[in-house]
Short mmCIF file of C-alpha atoms in Angstrom, two decimals:
data_model
loop_
_atom_site.label_atom_id
_atom_site.label_comp_id
_atom_site.label_asym_id
_atom_site.label_seq_id
_atom_site.Cartn_x
_atom_site.Cartn_y
_atom_site.Cartn_z
CA MET A 1 128.18 167.75 123.67
CA THR A 2 128.77 166.95 119.81
CA ALA A 3 126.36 168.49 117.42
CA LYS A 4 123.54 166.07 115.87
CA ARG A 5 124.47 164.34 112.43
CA PRO A 6 121.64 165.29 109.81
CA SER A 7 119.78 162.64 108.60
CA LEU A 8 118.72 161.55 105.50
CA ALA A 9 115.79 159.90 106.06
CA GLY A 10 112.61 160.69 103.80
CA VAL A 11 115.16 161.65 100.59
CA ARG A 12 114.69 159.82 97.56
CA TYR A 13 117.29 159.23 95.00
CA ARG A 14 116.32 159.34 91.16
CA GLN A 15 118.42 156.04 89.56
CA ARG A 16 119.55 156.63 86.29
CA LYS A 17 118.32 154.91 83.52
CA ARG A 18 120.13 152.63 81.91
CA ASN A 19 120.94 152.39 78.06
CA ILE A 20 118.35 149.81 76.76
CA VAL A 21 119.75 147.97 74.14
CA VAL A 22 117.58 146.89 71.38
CA ASP A 23 118.29 144.00 69.07
CA PHE A 24 119.28 144.61 65.21
CA ASP A 25 116.53 143.31 63.68
CA PRO A 26 116.12 144.16 59.72
CA ASP A 27 113.52 141.67 58.83
CA LYS A 28 110.64 143.14 61.74
CA PHE A 29 111.97 146.62 59.85
CA LYS A 30 111.62 145.30 56.38
CA GLU A 31 107.95 143.52 57.24
CA SER A 32 106.54 146.37 58.50
CA LEU A 33 107.80 149.19 55.73
CA ILE A 34 106.70 146.46 53.11
CA THR A 35 103.14 146.66 54.57
CA ILE A 36 103.40 150.39 53.87
CA ILE A 37 104.82 150.54 50.29
CA GLU A 38 102.25 147.65 49.32
CA GLU A 39 99.40 150.12 50.34
CA ASN A 40 100.48 152.19 47.31
CA LEU A 41 99.77 155.02 49.34
CA ASP A 42 100.40 158.83 48.48
CA ALA A 43 103.32 160.69 50.20
CA ASP A 44 101.82 162.39 53.05
CA SER A 45 99.84 158.79 53.84
CA PHE A 46 102.90 156.99 53.40
CA PHE A 47 105.48 159.34 55.64
CA ASN A 48 102.37 159.26 58.47
CA GLN A 49 102.65 155.43 58.39
CA VAL A 50 106.55 155.26 58.72
CA ASP A 51 105.85 157.60 61.89
CA GLU A 52 103.31 155.94 63.24
CA LYS A 53 104.89 153.09 63.33
CA LYS A 54 108.33 154.53 64.81
CA LEU A 55 110.19 152.69 61.90
CA ASP A 56 114.35 154.00 62.84
CA LEU A 57 115.54 154.96 59.63
CA LYS A 58 118.79 156.07 60.74
CA ARG A 59 119.51 152.66 61.95
CA TYR A 60 118.07 150.61 58.87
CA GLY A 61 118.48 153.40 56.49
CA ASP A 62 120.13 150.73 53.72
CA HIS A 63 117.45 148.22 54.23
CA PHE A 64 114.71 150.74 53.67
CA PHE A 65 116.27 151.83 50.25
CA ASP A 66 116.21 147.95 49.83
CA VAL A 67 112.69 147.57 50.45
CA LEU A 68 111.71 150.67 48.12
CA PHE A 69 114.38 149.89 45.26
CA SER A 70 114.48 146.28 45.19
CA GLY A 71 111.61 145.29 47.22
CA GLY A 72 113.47 143.62 50.05
CA THR A 73 115.57 140.82 48.11
CA GLY A 74 118.76 142.29 49.79
CA ALA A 75 120.01 143.47 46.19
CA CYS A 76 120.79 146.92 47.73
CA VAL A 77 122.68 145.19 51.50
CA GLY A 78 124.72 143.03 49.24
CA LYS A 79 122.43 140.08 50.54
CA HIS A 80 120.84 138.70 47.46
CA ASP A 81 121.23 134.88 46.95
CA GLY A 82 119.15 134.66 43.87
CA THR A 83 116.27 133.46 45.45
CA ALA A 84 113.98 136.48 46.84
CA HIS A 85 111.70 138.06 44.34
CA PRO A 86 110.93 142.09 45.06
CA ILE A 87 107.32 142.68 45.43
CA ALA A 88 105.09 144.10 42.90
CA THR A 89 104.99 148.06 44.28
CA SER A 90 108.60 148.41 44.37
CA PHE A 91 111.18 150.12 41.54
CA PHE A 92 112.38 146.49 40.36
CA GLY A 93 108.64 145.58 40.17
CA ILE A 94 107.95 142.13 38.58
CA GLU A 95 109.56 140.60 35.38
CA LYS A 96 106.29 140.70 32.86
CA GLU A 97 104.44 143.62 33.49
CA ASN A 98 103.08 146.39 31.35
CA PRO A 99 105.93 149.06 30.62
CA GLU A 100 103.67 151.93 30.80
CA ASP A 101 102.59 150.98 34.31
CA LYS A 102 105.83 150.08 34.99
CA ARG A 103 107.30 153.64 33.98
CA ALA A 104 104.04 155.04 36.34
CA ARG A 105 105.38 153.03 39.11
CA GLN A 106 108.84 154.25 39.03
CA GLU A 107 107.81 157.87 38.36
CA LYS A 108 105.81 157.53 41.53
CA ILE A 109 108.66 155.85 43.39
CA CYS A 110 111.07 158.19 42.23
CA ASP A 111 109.04 161.36 43.34
CA LEU A 112 107.89 159.91 46.59
CA LEU A 113 111.77 159.36 47.27
CA ARG A 114 112.68 163.36 46.73
CA GLU A 115 110.07 164.20 48.94
CA PHE A 116 111.27 162.16 51.63
CA LEU A 117 115.30 162.87 51.12
CA HIS A 118 113.56 166.20 51.38
CA ARG A 119 111.91 165.31 54.95
CA LYS A 120 114.87 163.19 56.05
CA PRO A 121 117.73 164.60 54.45
CA PHE A 122 120.70 162.26 56.71
CA LEU A 123 119.39 159.84 54.17
CA GLU A 124 121.58 161.10 51.12
CA THR A 125 124.40 159.43 52.58
CA ARG A 126 122.99 156.74 52.73
CA LEU A 127 121.55 156.37 49.27
CA ASP A 128 124.65 157.47 47.76
CA GLN A 129 126.07 153.94 49.25
CA VAL A 130 122.95 152.00 48.43
CA ILE A 131 123.43 153.30 44.72
CA THR A 132 127.54 152.27 44.90
CA MET A 133 126.70 148.99 46.24
CA LEU A 134 124.13 148.35 43.53
CA VAL A 135 126.67 149.72 40.87
CA ASN A 136 129.82 147.69 42.27
CA SER A 137 127.79 144.26 42.59
CA TYR A 138 126.54 145.07 39.09
CA LEU A 139 127.80 142.02 37.76
CA LEU A 140 126.90 139.76 40.08
CA LEU A 141 123.31 140.51 39.61
CA GLU A 142 120.91 138.63 37.62
CA LYS A 143 119.97 139.80 34.12
CA ASP A 144 116.35 141.30 35.21
CA PHE A 145 118.63 142.95 37.82
CA GLN A 146 120.81 144.55 36.34
CA LYS A 147 118.45 146.33 33.54
CA ALA A 148 116.44 147.57 36.83
CA THR A 149 119.53 148.85 38.16
CA THR A 150 120.90 151.00 35.40
CA SER A 151 117.18 151.89 35.05
CA LEU A 152 117.10 152.88 38.43
CA VAL A 153 120.72 155.18 38.18
CA ALA A 154 119.70 157.20 35.27
CA GLN A 155 116.18 157.84 36.09
CA LEU A 156 117.68 159.08 39.83
CA MET A 157 120.57 161.14 37.61
CA ALA A 158 118.11 162.67 35.32
CA LYS A 159 116.14 163.93 38.16
CA LYS A 160 119.40 165.10 40.25
CA ILE A 161 118.20 162.69 43.23
CA TYR A 162 121.62 160.85 42.75
CA LYS A 163 124.27 163.32 42.20
CA ALA A 164 126.11 162.96 38.41
CA GLU A 165 129.60 162.88 40.22
CA GLN A 166 129.23 160.02 42.04
CA ILE A 167 129.24 158.01 38.96
CA THR A 168 132.97 157.82 39.24
CA THR A 169 133.09 155.34 42.01
CA LEU A 170 132.87 153.21 39.28
CA LEU A 171 136.39 154.19 38.45
CA LYS A 172 137.56 152.69 41.27
CA ASN A 173 137.42 149.32 40.54
CA ASP A 174 140.70 148.86 38.12
CA SER A 175 139.59 145.45 37.08
CA ASN A 176 136.21 145.90 35.58
CA VAL A 177 137.49 149.48 33.88
CA ASN A 178 140.34 147.32 32.01
CA SER A 179 137.58 144.48 31.07
CA GLY A 180 135.66 147.36 29.56
CA GLN A 181 132.59 146.30 32.39
CA VAL A 182 132.63 150.25 33.52
CA LEU A 183 132.41 151.45 29.93
CA ASN A 184 129.63 149.27 29.33
CA ILE A 185 127.75 150.39 32.57
CA PHE A 186 128.37 153.96 31.82
CA THR A 187 126.79 153.99 28.45
CA ILE A 188 124.05 152.27 29.07
CA ILE A 189 122.91 154.61 32.18
CA THR A 190 123.62 157.42 29.72
CA LYS A 191 121.31 156.08 27.07
CA LYS A 192 118.76 155.28 29.54
CA MET A 193 118.70 158.64 31.05
CA VAL A 194 117.69 160.23 27.89
CA SER A 195 115.29 157.12 27.14
CA GLU A 196 113.69 156.62 30.41
CA GLY A 197 114.83 159.64 32.20
CA GLY A 198 112.58 162.24 30.14
CA ILE A 199 115.39 164.19 29.48
CA LYS A 200 117.22 165.33 26.18
CA MET A 201 120.87 164.86 25.39
CA LYS A 202 121.57 168.65 25.45
CA ALA A 203 120.36 168.35 29.39
CA VAL A 204 122.59 165.18 30.03
CA VAL A 205 125.76 167.17 28.67
CA LYS A 206 125.20 170.06 30.51
CA MET A 207 124.61 167.88 33.76
CA PHE A 208 128.11 166.43 32.92
CA THR A 209 129.75 169.27 32.54
CA ASP A 210 128.22 170.76 35.68
CA ALA A 211 129.78 167.92 37.67
CA GLY A 212 133.01 167.89 35.72
CA LEU A 213 132.73 164.46 33.99
CA LEU A 214 133.20 165.75 30.65
CA GLY A 215 137.21 165.86 30.87
CA LYS A 216 136.89 162.42 32.53
CA LEU A 217 135.16 160.25 30.05
CA ILE A 218 138.13 158.76 28.84
CA GLN A 219 139.03 157.17 32.38
CA PHE A 220 135.77 155.11 31.88
CA PHE A 221 137.55 153.13 28.74
CA PRO A 222 140.00 150.39 29.07
CA PRO A 223 143.93 151.92 28.75
CA SER A 224 144.25 149.80 25.45
CA LYS A 225 141.26 151.50 24.05
CA ARG A 226 141.71 155.34 24.54
CA SER A 227 142.67 156.37 21.39
CA SER A 228 140.47 159.39 19.76
CA GLU A 229 139.33 157.22 16.85
CA PHE A 230 137.64 154.33 19.38
CA ILE A 231 136.11 156.64 21.52
CA GLU A 232 134.59 158.59 18.79
CA GLU A 233 133.50 155.63 17.16
CA HIS A 234 131.97 154.23 20.37
CA PHE A 235 130.01 157.32 21.14
CA LYS A 236 129.03 157.75 17.48
CA SER A 237 128.09 153.60 17.70
CA ASN A 238 125.60 154.68 20.60
CA GLY A 239 124.13 157.86 19.57
CA LEU A 240 125.83 160.28 22.12
CA LEU A 241 128.24 161.88 19.46
CA LYS A 242 127.17 164.92 20.94
CA LEU A 243 128.03 164.17 24.24
CA TYR A 244 131.87 162.97 22.73
CA GLN A 245 131.82 166.49 20.82
CA GLN A 246 131.27 168.84 23.80
CA SER A 247 133.82 166.47 25.97
CA LYS A 248 136.61 166.78 22.77
CA GLU A 249 135.78 170.55 22.83
CA LYS A 250 136.51 170.73 26.34
CA GLN A 251 139.71 168.88 26.36
CA ASP A 252 140.80 170.90 23.47
CA LYS A 253 140.66 174.15 25.08
CA GLN A 254 142.12 173.00 28.26
CA LYS A 255 144.84 171.86 26.06
CA ILE A 256 145.07 175.42 24.80
CA THR A 257 145.23 177.04 28.17
CA ASN A 258 147.99 174.77 29.07
CA LEU A 259 149.89 175.03 25.70
CA GLN A 260 149.46 178.92 26.17
CA GLU A 261 151.08 178.90 29.68
CA THR A 262 153.82 176.75 28.48
CA ILE A 263 154.55 179.21 26.01
CA SER A 264 154.75 182.29 28.26
CA ARG A 265 156.69 180.81 30.90
CA MET A 266 159.16 179.29 28.41
CA ILE A 267 159.30 182.85 27.09
CA LYS A 268 159.84 184.50 30.38
CA GLN A 269 162.76 181.72 31.12
CA ASN A 270 164.76 183.01 27.50
CA PHE A 271 164.18 179.46 26.03
CA THR A 272 164.80 179.35 22.38
CA VAL A 273 162.75 179.44 19.50
CA ASP A 274 163.42 175.64 18.43
CA ASP A 275 162.65 174.63 22.26
CA ILE A 276 159.31 176.40 21.95
CA VAL A 277 158.60 175.33 18.72
CA ALA A 278 159.30 171.53 20.00
CA GLU A 279 157.30 172.19 22.85
CA ILE A 280 154.37 173.34 20.77
CA GLU A 281 154.73 170.17 18.24
CA THR A 282 154.76 167.56 21.08
CA ALA A 283 151.49 169.22 22.41
CA GLN A 284 149.81 168.72 19.49
CA GLU A 285 150.90 165.07 19.23
CA GLY A 286 149.76 164.27 22.32
CA GLU A 287 146.02 163.58 21.07
CA GLY A 288 146.29 160.13 22.07
CA GLU A 289 145.32 160.97 25.62
CA ALA A 290 142.37 162.95 24.97
CA GLY A 291 141.45 163.39 28.02
CA ILE A 292 144.69 164.25 29.56
CA GLY A 293 146.20 168.07 29.61
CA MET A 294 149.76 169.22 28.96
CA LYS A 295 150.27 171.13 32.40
CA ASP A 296 151.72 168.41 34.40
CA TYR A 297 153.92 167.21 31.90
CA ALA A 298 155.06 170.76 30.72
CA ASP A 299 156.56 171.38 33.66
CA ASP A 300 158.28 168.60 34.16
CA GLU A 301 159.99 169.11 30.63
CA LEU A 302 160.85 172.56 31.71
CA LYS A 303 162.69 171.38 34.76
CA GLN A 304 164.48 168.69 32.81
CA LYS A 305 165.80 171.48 30.08
CA LYS A 306 169.02 173.07 30.03
CA SER A 307 169.67 176.10 31.67
CA PRO A 308 167.91 179.23 29.27
CA LEU A 309 169.98 181.43 27.09
CA SER A 310 169.93 185.00 28.03
CA SER A 311 171.25 186.59 24.72
CA SER A 312 168.69 188.02 22.54
CA SER A 313 170.77 186.68 19.15
CA SER A 314 169.89 183.39 20.37
CA GLN A 315 166.45 183.70 19.53
CA SER A 316 166.62 183.11 15.69
CA SER A 317 165.55 180.11 14.26
CA SER A 318 166.41 178.01 11.41
CA TYR A 319 162.93 176.23 11.69
CA SER A 320 161.53 175.97 8.03
CA GLY A 321 157.88 175.97 9.05
CA VAL A 322 154.64 173.50 9.66
CA SER A 323 154.02 171.90 6.39
CA SER A 324 150.09 171.64 5.34
CA GLU A 325 150.02 168.03 5.76
CA GLN A 326 151.57 167.86 9.29
CA GLY A 327 148.97 170.23 10.21
CA THR A 328 146.21 167.95 9.47
CA LYS A 329 147.81 165.44 11.19
CA ASN A 330 148.07 167.81 14.64
CA SER A 331 145.10 167.84 16.62
CA PHE A 332 144.86 171.85 16.40
CA ASP A 333 144.69 173.53 12.83
CA LEU A 334 147.57 175.95 12.15
CA PHE A 335 145.47 179.19 13.14
CA THR A 336 144.97 177.76 16.42
CA VAL A 337 148.25 177.06 16.78
CA VAL A 338 149.20 181.09 15.71
CA SER A 339 146.51 182.42 17.92
CA THR A 340 147.90 180.83 21.04
CA VAL A 341 151.66 181.37 20.42
CA TRP A 342 150.72 185.08 19.90
CA ASP A 343 148.69 184.90 23.38
CA GLY A 344 151.74 183.34 25.42
CA MET A 345 153.90 185.97 23.58
CA MET A 346 151.39 188.50 25.08
CA ASP A 347 151.28 186.69 28.19
CA ALA A 348 155.05 186.73 29.24
CA VAL A 349 155.09 190.40 29.23
CA ASP A 350 155.08 192.73 31.89
CA TRP A 351 152.96 195.32 31.27
CA SER A 352 153.48 199.16 32.18
CA ASN A 353 150.31 200.96 32.77
CA ARG A 354 151.57 204.00 30.72
CA GLY A 355 150.33 203.62 26.88
CA GLN A 356 153.06 204.88 24.98
CA GLN A 357 155.61 202.16 27.36
CA MET A 358 152.98 199.29 26.50
CA THR A 359 153.27 199.94 22.70
CA ASP A 360 156.75 199.85 22.91
CA GLN A 361 156.80 196.87 25.17
CA ALA A 362 154.31 195.17 22.59
CA VAL A 363 156.78 195.97 19.40
CA ALA A 364 159.81 194.82 21.11
CA GLN A 365 158.10 191.91 22.44
CA VAL A 366 156.95 190.78 18.45
CA GLU A 367 160.37 191.71 17.14
CA GLN A 368 162.37 189.27 19.85
CA TRP A 369 159.92 186.42 18.96
CA GLY A 370 158.38 186.99 15.58
CA PRO A 371 160.05 184.02 14.40
CA LEU A 372 157.93 181.93 16.61
CA LEU A 373 154.92 183.00 14.67
CA VAL A 374 157.12 182.36 11.34
CA ALA A 375 157.54 178.68 12.33
CA PHE A 376 153.87 178.28 12.05
CA ALA A 377 152.67 180.98 9.82
CA ASP A 378 155.51 181.60 7.00
CA GLY A 379 153.94 181.62 3.72
CA LYS A 380 150.45 180.80 4.52
CA GLY A 381 148.11 183.90 3.65
CA LYS A 382 145.31 182.15 5.40
CA GLU A 383 147.09 181.96 8.12
CA GLN A 384 148.53 185.29 8.02
CA ILE A 385 144.78 186.90 7.21
CA GLN A 386 143.66 185.22 10.43
CA LEU A 387 146.50 186.48 12.22
CA LEU A 388 145.90 189.72 11.21
CA ASN A 389 142.21 188.94 12.73
CA LYS A 390 143.44 188.07 15.98
CA LEU A 391 145.64 191.36 16.02
CA GLN A 392 142.66 193.26 15.30
CA GLN A 393 140.20 191.25 18.46
CA TRP A 394 143.22 191.54 20.56
CA CYS A 395 143.37 195.30 19.91
CA TYR A 396 139.63 195.83 20.11
CA ASP A 397 139.22 194.02 23.13
CA ASP A 398 141.21 196.48 25.63
CA ILE A 399 141.35 199.95 24.99
CA ASN A 400 144.80 200.35 26.03
CA TYR A 401 146.37 198.35 22.75
CA GLN A 402 143.91 200.11 20.29
CA LYS A 403 146.27 202.29 19.00
CA THR A 404 149.04 200.03 18.88
CA PHE A 405 147.58 198.64 15.69
CA LEU A 406 149.78 200.19 13.55
CA PRO A 407 153.17 199.97 15.27
CA LEU A 408 152.14 196.20 15.48
CA VAL A 409 151.36 195.20 11.69
CA TYR A 410 154.76 197.09 11.13
CA ALA A 411 157.10 194.92 13.73
CA LEU A 412 155.04 192.07 11.93
CA TYR A 413 156.12 193.33 8.38
CA ARG A 414 159.59 193.90 9.22
CA THR A 415 160.04 190.26 11.26
CA GLU A 416 158.97 188.74 7.91
CA VAL A 417 155.65 187.27 9.34
CA LEU A 418 153.36 188.81 7.32
CA GLU A 419 153.71 189.70 3.80
CA GLU A 420 153.00 193.19 1.96
CA ASP A 421 150.19 191.39 -0.68
CA VAL A 422 148.46 189.85 2.94
CA ILE A 423 148.60 193.32 4.60
CA VAL A 424 147.11 194.71 1.20
CA GLU A 425 144.12 191.77 0.86
CA TRP A 426 143.44 192.37 4.89
CA TYR A 427 142.60 196.14 4.11
CA ASN A 428 141.05 195.91 1.44
CA HIS A 429 138.63 192.44 1.94
CA GLN A 430 139.66 190.82 5.08
CA ALA A 431 139.36 192.53 8.03
CA VAL A 432 136.67 191.68 10.57
CA SER A 433 133.70 194.08 11.59
CA LYS A 434 135.03 194.94 15.02
CA GLY A 435 136.39 198.17 15.25
CA LYS A 436 137.02 198.10 11.33
CA GLU A 437 136.95 201.62 10.35
CA MET A 438 139.49 202.67 12.94
CA PHE A 439 142.19 199.99 12.30
CA LYS A 440 142.02 200.76 8.71
CA LYS A 441 142.09 204.18 9.58
CA GLN A 442 145.29 203.20 11.20
CA VAL A 443 146.87 201.36 8.75
CA GLU A 444 146.25 203.94 5.55
CA PRO A 445 150.00 204.92 6.08
CA LEU A 446 151.60 201.85 5.50
CA ILE A 447 149.09 201.07 2.64
CA ARG A 448 150.04 203.95 0.76
CA TRP A 449 153.83 203.25 1.39
CA LEU A 450 153.20 199.56 0.52
CA GLU A 451 151.59 200.32 -2.81
CA LEU A 452 154.03 203.01 -3.71
CA ALA A 453 157.25 203.05 -2.60
CA PRO A 454 159.86 200.72 -4.72
CA GLU A 455 161.09 197.71 -3.60
CA GLU A 456 164.67 198.59 -2.16
CA ASN A 457 163.77 201.14 0.86
CA ASP A 458 166.03 202.42 3.82
CA GLU A 459 164.47 200.81 6.46
CA GLU A 460 165.36 203.27 9.32
CA GLU A 461 163.58 206.17 6.72
CA ASP A 462 160.49 204.04 6.56
CA GLN A 463 160.22 203.84 10.23
CA ARG A 464 160.41 207.53 10.75
CA ARG A 465 158.18 208.05 8.16
CA LEU A 466 155.36 206.02 9.29
CA ASP A 467 156.31 206.93 12.80
CA LEU A 468 155.86 211.06 12.29
CA GLU A 469 152.53 209.48 9.98
CA HIS A 470 151.16 207.67 12.93
CA GLN A 471 152.04 210.68 15.35
CA ARG A 472 150.09 212.95 13.19
CA GLN A 473 147.15 210.10 13.41
CA LEU A 474 147.17 210.68 16.83
CA ASP A 475 147.83 214.28 17.20
CA ASP A 476 144.34 214.84 14.99
CA ASP A 477 142.68 212.71 16.83
CA ASP A 478 143.70 214.73 20.08
CA ASP A 479 143.04 217.96 18.33
CA ASP A 480 139.24 216.39 17.43
CA GLU A 481 138.67 215.73 21.03
CA GLU A 482 139.74 219.04 22.06
CA ASP A 483 137.52 220.67 19.87
CA ASP A 484 134.33 218.48 20.97
CA GLU A 485 135.32 219.87 24.32
CA TYR A 486 135.47 223.29 23.07
CA ASP A 487 131.95 222.91 21.17
CA ASP A 488 130.10 221.64 24.42
CA GLU A 489 131.44 224.86 26.44
CA ASP A 490 129.91 227.42 23.60
CA GLU A 491 127.06 225.39 23.46
CA GLU A 492 126.85 225.73 27.62
CA GLU A 493 127.61 229.36 27.43
CA ASP A 494 125.14 229.83 24.94
CA ILE A 495 122.14 227.98 27.00
CA GLY A 496 123.83 230.20 30.15
CA ASN A 497 123.44 233.52 28.27
CA LYS A 498 119.33 232.73 27.13
CA GLU A 499 118.98 231.93 30.71
CA LYS A 500 119.91 235.08 31.45
CA GLU A 501 118.02 237.01 29.03
#
């Protein structure tokens, strides 16, 4: 007998709901939003109205900004035909309006937008897209819309609603860059950040610095107008000279850093002094591309050069130095070059962690690569004084080098980088404040020898006497430290005896 088959009678099945397709109707969305905006509500009331009407901001985000900014004319979504006019309560507003009322309305819309983005952060990406659309279609807009667009971008950037680095999207259109239109838009926006955005030029410079724009300013200029003279004149004539100065300072620092790395790399690979001097001159003459550093260029150059020479005798150079006339043409003054050469020389050393060995390494580096310094400081008392002050600062900044000052000064003297009169002048009048007395005390034996010794001396004997004198100073310092330790021990012993009594 077969079992009774189960019955499904009385069981109710749930039917899965199908995805309901809602027609894309931006016009209806804009009409609903316009009625809310025209009521000129405060922020909380505005948000409540948007929620009550269940406006789909994720789907119509572009049209939300189009109503808020251009009053529903389609300018923010690329559909403006020139016939539609913005509503009076939008950012663009009406043509003839009291400037104070216009400014107050725009301030209110910016504040409303800031709060709205805080509550609906998913709209930030849409905002970036809308601003990019507006800026890239700038030439297609009417004159009044162009003014309103630059005012909108300037105020949003000033209030940090729109990120400053996003302005680089202008650079994607090569034809507008070449025609100078990108430079014009960027200049107008920057000026309006001060005049309409309510911030000072100092804040604009800081904002551009944080956004990494200072090093990219040259890219906003047409390729044919990227000389430093034209760039400076453009910013000066538009009241933005401080922005240019900060940009140039940052670029110069980057160039110096790249040059220092190049010098260090070439020294490690034992290039000749002539090769390194030629590289430095090339770096100085690269002033035309004010925003482009040397790092990539230097790497390519090093790859193309001949194999380095290993003989230490090959480091001697017949280079006669840089004339003062040439120094004024270049982008860096001679002291900056000398200071950079010094830092590059010392960066190339694989330093030991023991004091005396570090001193020997520093002296050996000066003796081998002193001709590099001679090339830029030979016969120039001012640069030599500045080099001594650079050395003083370098030794002071690191306690490991504080006792190497005298050996390095004497090494610079022996390699004819420093002249006798310059060393005496530095000792008497030109030493800087940091570690002044400590370093002057170190140099006293050399100063006495320079002032009293005859012109012709036995070099080995002179070195031996200076080494003995320097060692005596070091021994005296050690004795003083030991005496201080003994004094401390005696004081502690006296205190202990008194406590026992």
